[in-house]
Amino acid sequence: MFRTALTIAALGLAAAAMTAAPASAATRCPATFQVLHDDHIGAMSLPAGAYTVSVNDVSCAAASTLFSRFLEDYDGHLPSPWVANASKRSFTRSGSSTGFSVKLAAYPPAPPTPPTPGSPTVCPATFSVLHNDGIGDVSFPKGAYRTTLLSRGISCQQASTLFSDFLDDADGDLPDGWRVAALSGSARGGVFRNAAGTSFQQQLTTARTGGGGTSTNGSVACGPFRVLHNDHIGSLYLPKGTYDVYTLSADALSCSQATRQFTSFLNAAKVPSPWVIDAATGTFTRGAGSDTGFRVKPATRGTIS
């Protein structure tokens, strides 16, 4: 009986030892791996998206490098000794537990849209679009636009800045999760909204564009003008961007005339006689000392008129 008791105790110790030393557990890497389009490795389907990577006796960096390499082996013939398991989306060194697995990341649902104010806020000033333009699939014809804030957390100046930035993007793509939808019915313009629920509206009005407040010296701010690529007029260098245009006298030259002249000067890369240019101040006049002319300068982002 004594020997039997020793045998039972020994078996119990062996079982305890086996329980205390389990196989090494997989470790999840802190970053995700992005599969840019629907892909596959042999029979393993890998839809486009972000994947979490779990490793076992291999570093996260090595797993990322190997996964990139395996994606090139779309026929599923991996370099020896690596073997793929399509159902588990795992890769192991043959005859061992060394390897890694990938899993399409599951992100939490987007946070609810923040509540909108009791009533939308209509900004007091208009934004001038000087040429027919478009953002995404929405067209923004030339004209004056009224800005309406549809959510908290954005100011009139911020909305104006964003609208200017969106117009400046030549391919019409919106950054940072922003989306645009056309206004319904006969209204022209669009509603901009981002993933956090911040939103504002730009609607074409019947107000005359190209205007602005007349200053005490008679100058008129004509609103923003977009130079689409790095350009020059004579010795005046004009990097791509948005510029403010000001007439020197409201009586001598209208905003529409000033912007047409500016466009023609850009196309010709020079000013024809009798026009002269002061490159130091960005001023164009119809003859030296004349008050018939206009001045341009780089705009502060989101200039409004």
C-alpha atoms as one frame of an Amber mdcrd trajectory, in Angstrom:
protein
   0.000   0.000   0.000   2.898   2.305   0.808   4.421   1.803  -2.691   0.992
   2.311  -4.224   0.651   5.624  -2.381   4.075   6.722  -3.685   3.051   5.792
  -7.223  -0.161   7.797  -6.962   1.786  10.791  -5.573   4.323  10.585  -8.409
   1.562  10.506 -11.013  -0.023  13.530  -9.332   3.266  15.471  -9.478   3.731
  14.610 -13.149   0.220  15.809 -13.940   0.859  19.037 -12.035   4.089  19.585
 -13.951   2.292  19.105 -17.236  -0.386  21.604 -16.174   2.210  24.195 -15.130
   4.009  24.191 -18.508   1.466  24.745 -21.261   2.418  25.385 -24.863   3.448
  28.990 -25.487   0.430  31.200 -26.240   0.200  33.406 -29.324   0.861  37.122
 -28.830  -1.203  39.737 -30.635   0.833  42.453 -32.338  -0.080  46.042 -31.395
  -0.401  47.292 -34.998  -2.604  46.067 -37.832  -1.601  44.962 -41.323  -3.489
  46.567 -44.227  -4.504  44.428 -47.215  -5.213  47.029 -49.884  -7.540  44.993
 -52.112  -9.342  41.646 -52.098  -6.598  39.030 -52.315  -5.856  35.379 -51.650
  -3.011  32.995 -50.895  -3.932  29.711 -52.504  -7.306  28.704 -50.981  -7.016
  31.366 -48.276  -9.356  34.310 -48.962  -8.162  37.708 -47.731 -10.705  40.516
 -48.267  -9.376  44.066 -48.326  -9.087  45.643 -44.889  -7.033  45.854 -41.708
  -5.846  42.595 -40.129  -4.684  41.841 -36.621  -1.599  39.613 -36.468  -0.913
  37.074 -33.683   2.581  35.560 -33.444   4.108  32.488 -31.813   7.910  32.362
 -31.469   8.319  34.938 -34.251   8.522  38.727 -33.987   5.769  41.040 -35.186
   8.147  42.672 -37.646   9.139  39.282 -39.089   5.470  38.241 -39.357   4.632
  41.440 -41.237   7.511  40.857 -43.664   6.512  37.210 -44.175   2.829  38.100
 -44.707   3.813  40.634 -47.384   5.955  37.966 -49.055   3.203  35.335 -48.874
   0.675  37.715 -50.468   2.903  37.656 -53.536   2.549  33.842 -53.634  -1.092
  33.955 -54.691  -0.844  30.316 -55.891  -0.324  29.247 -52.272   3.096  27.662
 -52.864   4.995  29.131 -49.926   8.766  28.885 -49.518   9.857  25.844 -47.479
   9.334  25.127 -44.626   6.263  27.419 -44.382   2.748  25.929 -44.601  -0.561
  27.812 -44.816  -3.839  26.794 -43.185  -6.606  28.466 -45.191  -9.439  27.910
 -42.695  -7.451  29.335 -39.760  -5.630  31.985 -41.834  -2.416  30.836 -40.189
   1.148  30.191 -41.328   3.504  27.796 -39.516   6.928  26.317 -39.993   6.344
  22.661 -40.917   6.532  20.352 -37.899   6.503  23.177 -35.317   4.202  25.697
 -33.666   6.349  28.621 -34.812   4.373  30.986 -36.979   1.575  33.527 -37.013
  -2.079  33.971 -37.876  -4.084  36.893 -39.228  -7.658  37.966 -38.603  -9.759
  40.673 -40.217  -9.922  43.435 -37.626 -13.295  44.186 -36.088 -13.656  47.835
 -35.256 -16.224  49.194 -32.778 -19.210  50.960 -34.328 -18.781  54.637 -35.100
 -19.827  56.938 -32.265 -23.292  58.420 -32.566 -23.629  61.710 -34.407 -23.468
  64.593 -31.927 -26.741  66.444 -31.502 -27.210  69.418 -33.779 -28.003  72.872
 -32.450 -31.615  73.826 -31.899 -31.464  75.751 -35.171 -28.740  75.943 -37.842
 -26.392  78.925 -37.669 -26.278  81.036 -40.845 -22.925  82.794 -41.206 -23.180
  86.546 -41.856 -20.776  86.691 -44.819 -20.720  84.942 -48.194 -17.922  82.986
 -49.838 -17.142  83.807 -53.493 -16.396  80.982 -55.933 -14.877  82.731 -58.921
 -15.067  79.857 -61.437 -17.366  76.908 -62.005 -15.888  74.185 -59.848 -16.647
  70.809 -58.334 -15.889  68.791 -55.212 -16.385  65.049 -55.546 -19.594  64.521
 -57.529 -21.100  67.862 -56.497 -20.799  70.920 -58.721 -20.292  74.406 -57.300
 -21.082  76.988 -59.989 -19.450  80.398 -59.923 -21.222  82.667 -57.461 -21.669
  83.720 -53.838 -22.289  80.962 -51.292 -24.045  81.230 -47.972 -22.488  79.101
 -45.213 -24.771  77.383 -42.697 -23.365  75.524 -39.675 -25.353  72.338 -39.092
 -23.547  71.032 -36.001 -21.709  72.189 -32.936 -17.931  72.304 -32.846 -17.299
  74.360 -35.992 -17.139  78.120 -36.566 -17.972  80.174 -39.641 -14.262  80.846
 -40.210 -13.413  77.135 -39.918 -16.155  76.218 -42.396 -14.859  78.868 -44.791
 -11.305  77.531 -44.425 -12.434  73.963 -45.114 -14.488  75.003 -48.152 -11.474
  76.868 -49.546  -9.221  73.833 -48.951 -11.709  71.487 -50.621 -11.924  73.759
 -53.677  -8.118  73.934 -53.806  -7.833  70.155 -54.183  -7.691  69.802 -57.970
  -8.881  66.163 -58.022 -11.927  66.950 -55.865 -11.104  64.303 -53.234 -12.018
  65.131 -49.641  -9.546  64.427 -46.801  -9.885  63.034 -43.289 -13.211  61.263
 -43.590 -15.140  64.207 -45.054 -18.042  63.535 -47.433 -20.168  65.867 -49.555
 -23.758  65.452 -50.731 -25.590  67.692 -53.168 -28.443  69.828 -51.877 -31.897
  68.558 -52.765 -34.386  70.147 -55.137 -33.386  73.223 -57.115 -30.859  74.433
 -54.519 -27.240  74.513 -55.713 -24.399  73.580 -53.413 -23.672  70.812 -50.957
 -23.581  69.571 -47.376 -20.192  68.572 -45.956 -20.001  66.063 -43.081 -17.157
  64.153 -41.444 -17.070  60.901 -39.480 -17.377  62.763 -36.160 -20.679  64.325
 -37.245 -19.360  67.834 -37.833 -21.268  69.337 -40.746 -21.893  72.540 -42.633
 -23.680  73.601 -45.800 -22.632  75.806 -48.713 -25.559  77.065 -50.825 -25.407
  79.258 -53.908 -27.256  82.511 -53.279 -28.626  85.222 -55.527 -26.077  87.642
 -54.091 -23.687  89.133 -56.623 -20.277  87.506 -56.400 -16.948  89.271 -56.627
 -18.037  91.885 -54.136 -16.879  92.825 -50.712 -16.746  95.713 -48.349 -15.483
  98.993 -49.772 -12.673 100.313 -47.615 -12.076 103.938 -46.714  -9.634 104.373
 -49.581 -12.110 103.058 -52.169 -10.462  99.651 -52.570 -12.752  96.628 -52.915
 -11.939  93.102 -51.744 -13.030  90.795 -54.559 -12.711  87.485 -52.789 -10.419
  84.494 -53.362  -8.862  83.598 -56.720  -7.256  80.190 -57.296  -3.923  79.806
 -59.111  -3.932  76.139 -60.089  -0.183  75.604 -60.491   3.083  77.433 -59.864
   3.060  80.351 -62.288   4.500  83.788 -62.944   3.589  87.084 -64.566   6.780
  88.793 -65.629   8.991  88.954 -62.542   6.110  88.202 -60.159   6.210  84.570
 -59.029   2.812  83.134 -58.072   2.969  79.738 -56.341  -0.064  77.474 -56.635
  -2.714  78.486 -54.111  -5.482  80.912 -53.227  -5.040  84.668 -53.613  -7.048
  87.675 -52.483  -7.796  90.196 -55.242  -8.405  93.877 -54.442  -9.348  96.627
 -56.884  -7.492  99.911 -56.324 -10.656 101.941 -56.875 -14.269 100.802 -56.880
 -15.076 103.403 -59.539 -12.197 102.644 -61.910 -12.285  98.829 -62.115 -14.894
  96.234 -61.134 -14.078  92.932 -59.467 -15.097  90.949 -62.551 -12.824  93.109
 -64.725  -9.944  92.663 -62.273 -10.271  88.877 -62.189 -10.536  88.707 -65.998
  -7.371  90.794 -66.329  -5.580  88.630 -63.773  -6.583  85.492 -65.703  -5.376
  86.928 -69.013  -2.060  88.012 -67.468  -1.529  84.490 -66.070  -2.255  82.958
 -69.476   0.219  85.298 -71.190   2.796  85.216 -68.356   3.229  88.961 -68.851
   1.314  92.238 -68.811   0.613  94.022 -72.129   1.063  97.771 -72.583  -0.118
 100.076 -71.070  -0.365  97.804 -68.003   2.560  97.800 -65.582   3.320  95.532
 -62.655   4.916  96.217 -59.294   6.223  92.759 -58.373   7.177  93.870 -54.855
   3.543  94.580 -53.926   1.692  92.407 -56.456   0.004  95.481 -57.929  -1.153
  95.829 -61.552  -2.038  99.294 -62.882  -3.078 100.622 -66.263  -0.091 102.930
 -66.490   2.300 104.208 -63.847   0.530 106.085 -61.065  -2.957 105.114 -62.286
  -5.681 104.125 -59.837  -7.164 101.792 -62.466  -5.855  98.437 -61.408  -5.803
  95.760 -58.755  -3.556  94.070 -56.236  -3.152  90.369 -55.406  -1.692  88.701
 -52.361  -1.683  85.163 -50.920  -4.950  84.567 -49.112  -5.349  83.640 -45.517
  -7.005  80.247 -45.738 -10.745  80.564 -46.041 -10.947  84.218 -46.995 -14.542
  85.313 -47.128 -16.084  88.315 -48.791
